[in-house]
Amino acid sequence: MVPMICILFPRSVVLYAPYWDPTARGLIIGITAYTSSGHIARAALEAVCFQVCEILQSMDADSGIKLKCLRSDGGMTKNKDFLGLQADILGIPVECRAASAEATAMGAGMAAAKALGVWNVEKLPGEVLTLQPTLGDDERKGKARTMERSCSKVSRVG
């Protein structure tokens, strides 16, 4: 996996779950003369992945249920690099259905229907793309530590 050249904290990452900090500011850490727009774009994708990871960790802590696979939909599922990053950062497979890329609202409805027991999500039509994590535990934990340290810097910026 590509090393974290720079780290991007959009305001929403530290403003919303799980931090809930209304005074948060956006920040990019690690920019050098060699940082390219590609590095910043990748940092933006990683920021989304780490925010998803933190939300899922909070859900795990609250529910006691560890997620075994993330099913994803929405416009970002068109980016297979993003899905691979998400699998690496979570350490679990990420699945998406090619036919449901723009189905964010439908996904919320399906989750509610499954929770109520009125619909079996397993029987959805369409090809399923599954991306497996490629990072080892040590590398994944190292990236998480880097983000945590960087996040503590963000909380000190005011």
mmCIF file of C-alpha atoms in Angstrom:
data_model
loop_
_atom_site.group_PDB
_atom_site.id
_atom_site.type_symbol
_atom_site.label_atom_id
_atom_site.label_comp_id
_atom_site.label_asym_id
_atom_site.label_seq_id
_atom_site.Cartn_x
_atom_site.Cartn_y
_atom_site.Cartn_z
ATOM 1 C CA MET A 1 0.000 0.000 0.000
ATOM 2 C CA VAL A 2 1.102 3.554 -0.711
ATOM 3 C CA PRO A 3 2.449 5.382 2.369
ATOM 4 C CA MET A 4 0.464 8.295 3.750
ATOM 5 C CA ILE A 5 2.256 11.238 2.122
ATOM 6 C CA CYS A 6 -0.154 13.825 3.417
ATOM 7 C CA ILE A 7 -3.219 13.595 5.614
ATOM 8 C CA LEU A 8 -6.398 15.538 4.961
ATOM 9 C CA PHE A 9 -8.944 16.341 7.639
ATOM 10 C CA PRO A 10 -12.031 17.821 6.014
ATOM 11 C CA ARG A 11 -14.005 19.801 8.546
ATOM 12 C CA SER A 12 -16.711 17.116 8.483
ATOM 13 C CA VAL A 13 -14.280 14.420 9.671
ATOM 14 C CA VAL A 14 -13.679 16.133 13.001
ATOM 15 C CA LEU A 15 -17.034 17.915 13.166
ATOM 16 C CA TYR A 16 -19.276 14.863 12.919
ATOM 17 C CA ALA A 17 -19.267 11.353 14.389
ATOM 18 C CA PRO A 18 -17.593 10.262 16.484
ATOM 19 C CA TYR A 19 -16.012 13.593 17.574
ATOM 20 C CA TRP A 20 -18.919 16.064 17.451
ATOM 21 C CA ASP A 21 -16.711 19.148 17.593
ATOM 22 C CA PRO A 22 -18.543 22.237 16.276
ATOM 23 C CA THR A 23 -15.332 24.305 16.476
ATOM 24 C CA ALA A 24 -13.457 21.947 14.122
ATOM 25 C CA ARG A 25 -11.410 23.246 11.208
ATOM 26 C CA GLY A 26 -10.200 21.430 8.114
ATOM 27 C CA LEU A 27 -6.489 20.718 7.867
ATOM 28 C CA ILE A 28 -3.925 19.125 5.564
ATOM 29 C CA ILE A 29 -0.797 17.749 7.225
ATOM 30 C CA GLY A 30 2.414 16.706 5.502
ATOM 31 C CA ILE A 31 2.473 18.880 2.385
ATOM 32 C CA THR A 32 5.951 19.312 0.914
ATOM 33 C CA ALA A 33 7.317 20.697 -2.334
ATOM 34 C CA TYR A 34 6.840 17.200 -3.769
ATOM 35 C CA THR A 35 3.176 16.819 -2.836
ATOM 36 C CA SER A 36 1.001 16.469 -5.924
ATOM 37 C CA SER A 37 -2.723 16.854 -6.485
ATOM 38 C CA GLY A 38 -2.827 13.035 -6.610
ATOM 39 C CA HIS A 39 -1.446 12.858 -3.065
ATOM 40 C CA ILE A 40 -4.143 15.236 -1.856
ATOM 41 C CA ALA A 41 -6.865 13.306 -3.706
ATOM 42 C CA ARG A 42 -5.687 10.066 -2.104
ATOM 43 C CA ALA A 43 -5.591 11.776 1.299
ATOM 44 C CA ALA A 44 -9.230 12.815 0.757
ATOM 45 C CA LEU A 45 -10.221 9.203 0.021
ATOM 46 C CA GLU A 46 -8.290 7.977 3.063
ATOM 47 C CA ALA A 47 -10.031 10.604 5.221
ATOM 48 C CA VAL A 48 -13.422 9.215 4.222
ATOM 49 C CA CYS A 49 -12.239 5.645 4.861
ATOM 50 C CA PHE A 50 -10.909 6.476 8.318
ATOM 51 C CA GLN A 51 -14.112 8.314 9.236
ATOM 52 C CA VAL A 52 -16.152 5.254 8.201
ATOM 53 C CA CYS A 53 -13.770 3.102 10.257
ATOM 54 C CA GLU A 54 -14.198 5.274 13.351
ATOM 55 C CA ILE A 55 -17.980 5.251 13.016
ATOM 56 C CA LEU A 56 -18.008 1.450 12.650
ATOM 57 C CA GLN A 57 -15.721 1.116 15.688
ATOM 58 C CA SER A 58 -18.173 3.262 17.670
ATOM 59 C CA MET A 59 -21.077 1.100 16.494
ATOM 60 C CA ASP A 60 -19.131 -2.026 17.488
ATOM 61 C CA ALA A 61 -18.422 -0.593 20.949
ATOM 62 C CA ASP A 62 -22.084 0.380 21.431
ATOM 63 C CA SER A 63 -23.633 -2.830 20.096
ATOM 64 C CA GLY A 64 -20.984 -5.426 20.856
ATOM 65 C CA ILE A 65 -21.434 -6.721 17.290
ATOM 66 C CA LYS A 66 -18.283 -6.813 15.167
ATOM 67 C CA LEU A 67 -18.872 -6.199 11.466
ATOM 68 C CA LYS A 68 -17.596 -9.027 9.265
ATOM 69 C CA CYS A 69 -18.189 -7.369 5.893
ATOM 70 C CA LEU A 70 -19.155 -3.853 4.782
ATOM 71 C CA ARG A 71 -21.746 -3.569 2.034
ATOM 72 C CA SER A 72 -21.354 -0.303 0.237
ATOM 73 C CA ASP A 73 -23.399 1.675 -2.252
ATOM 74 C CA GLY A 74 -23.511 5.231 -3.506
ATOM 75 C CA GLY A 75 -21.496 7.199 -6.003
ATOM 76 C CA MET A 76 -18.109 6.519 -4.422
ATOM 77 C CA THR A 77 -18.448 2.799 -5.154
ATOM 78 C CA LYS A 78 -17.559 3.625 -8.762
ATOM 79 C CA ASN A 79 -14.008 4.178 -7.495
ATOM 80 C CA LYS A 80 -12.519 0.712 -6.955
ATOM 81 C CA ASP A 81 -9.382 2.244 -5.410
ATOM 82 C CA PHE A 82 -11.607 3.793 -2.746
ATOM 83 C CA LEU A 83 -13.270 0.437 -2.048
ATOM 84 C CA GLY A 84 -9.861 -1.235 -1.770
ATOM 85 C CA LEU A 85 -8.647 1.468 0.625
ATOM 86 C CA GLN A 86 -11.781 0.986 2.702
ATOM 87 C CA ALA A 87 -11.201 -2.779 2.889
ATOM 88 C CA ASP A 88 -7.565 -2.213 3.892
ATOM 89 C CA ILE A 89 -8.387 0.337 6.592
ATOM 90 C CA LEU A 90 -11.272 -1.711 8.028
ATOM 91 C CA GLY A 91 -9.473 -5.041 7.718
ATOM 92 C CA ILE A 92 -12.653 -6.699 6.421
ATOM 93 C CA PRO A 93 -14.072 -7.311 2.940
ATOM 94 C CA VAL A 94 -16.052 -4.548 1.244
ATOM 95 C CA GLU A 95 -18.867 -5.571 -1.103
ATOM 96 C CA CYS A 96 -20.833 -3.558 -3.603
ATOM 97 C CA ARG A 97 -23.274 -4.411 -6.340
ATOM 98 C CA ALA A 98 -22.402 -2.942 -9.722
ATOM 99 C CA ALA A 99 -26.064 -2.253 -10.484
ATOM 100 C CA SER A 100 -26.612 -0.227 -7.289
ATOM 101 C CA ALA A 101 -23.861 2.394 -7.424
ATOM 102 C CA GLU A 102 -26.342 5.269 -7.014
ATOM 103 C CA ALA A 103 -28.525 3.610 -4.425
ATOM 104 C CA THR A 104 -27.662 5.342 -1.172
ATOM 105 C CA ALA A 105 -31.300 6.014 -0.226
ATOM 106 C CA MET A 106 -32.299 2.502 -1.287
ATOM 107 C CA GLY A 107 -29.507 1.102 0.916
ATOM 108 C CA ALA A 108 -30.890 2.913 3.956
ATOM 109 C CA GLY A 109 -34.350 1.559 3.200
ATOM 110 C CA MET A 110 -33.009 -1.973 2.733
ATOM 111 C CA ALA A 111 -31.162 -1.802 6.051
ATOM 112 C CA ALA A 112 -34.364 -0.732 7.783
ATOM 113 C CA ALA A 113 -36.372 -3.485 6.029
ATOM 114 C CA LYS A 114 -33.804 -6.104 7.028
ATOM 115 C CA ALA A 115 -33.834 -4.886 10.631
ATOM 116 C CA LEU A 116 -37.631 -5.254 10.658
ATOM 117 C CA GLY A 117 -37.356 -8.706 9.104
ATOM 118 C CA VAL A 118 -39.500 -7.831 6.083
ATOM 119 C CA TRP A 119 -36.848 -8.192 3.377
ATOM 120 C CA ASN A 120 -33.956 -10.539 2.781
ATOM 121 C CA VAL A 121 -31.060 -8.408 1.561
ATOM 122 C CA GLU A 122 -29.108 -11.556 0.647
ATOM 123 C CA LYS A 123 -31.364 -12.123 -2.375
ATOM 124 C CA LEU A 124 -30.681 -8.877 -4.226
ATOM 125 C CA PRO A 125 -30.052 -9.252 -7.960
ATOM 126 C CA GLY A 126 -26.826 -8.219 -9.646
ATOM 127 C CA GLU A 127 -23.142 -9.007 -9.645
ATOM 128 C CA VAL A 128 -21.348 -8.487 -6.332
ATOM 129 C CA LEU A 129 -17.853 -7.014 -6.339
ATOM 130 C CA THR A 130 -15.914 -8.002 -3.217
ATOM 131 C CA LEU A 131 -12.628 -6.339 -2.319
ATOM 132 C CA GLN A 132 -10.532 -8.120 0.282
ATOM 133 C CA PRO A 133 -8.110 -6.279 2.581
ATOM 134 C CA THR A 134 -4.486 -6.520 1.455
ATOM 135 C CA LEU A 135 -2.789 -4.878 4.453
ATOM 136 C CA GLY A 136 -1.394 -6.878 7.321
ATOM 137 C CA ASP A 137 -2.490 -6.067 10.864
ATOM 138 C CA ASP A 138 0.754 -4.250 11.712
ATOM 139 C CA GLU A 139 0.539 -1.939 8.690
ATOM 140 C CA ARG A 140 -3.184 -1.275 9.286
ATOM 141 C CA LYS A 141 -2.566 -0.479 12.955
ATOM 142 C CA GLY A 142 0.368 1.761 12.006
ATOM 143 C CA LYS A 143 -1.838 3.778 9.654
ATOM 144 C CA ALA A 144 -4.501 4.038 12.364
ATOM 145 C CA ARG A 145 -1.894 5.308 14.865
ATOM 146 C CA THR A 146 -0.709 7.896 12.330
ATOM 147 C CA MET A 147 -4.281 9.123 11.877
ATOM 148 C CA GLU A 148 -4.892 9.232 15.650
ATOM 149 C CA ARG A 149 -1.723 11.267 16.230
ATOM 150 C CA SER A 150 -2.641 13.581 13.373
ATOM 151 C CA CYS A 151 -6.193 13.945 14.675
ATOM 152 C CA SER A 152 -4.844 15.056 18.039
ATOM 153 C CA LYS A 153 -2.953 17.811 16.173
ATOM 154 C CA VAL A 154 -6.180 18.862 14.487
ATOM 155 C CA SER A 155 -7.957 19.182 17.836
ATOM 156 C CA ARG A 156 -5.205 21.553 19.034
ATOM 157 C CA VAL A 157 -5.583 23.840 16.002
ATOM 158 C CA GLY A 158 -7.957 26.629 16.783
#
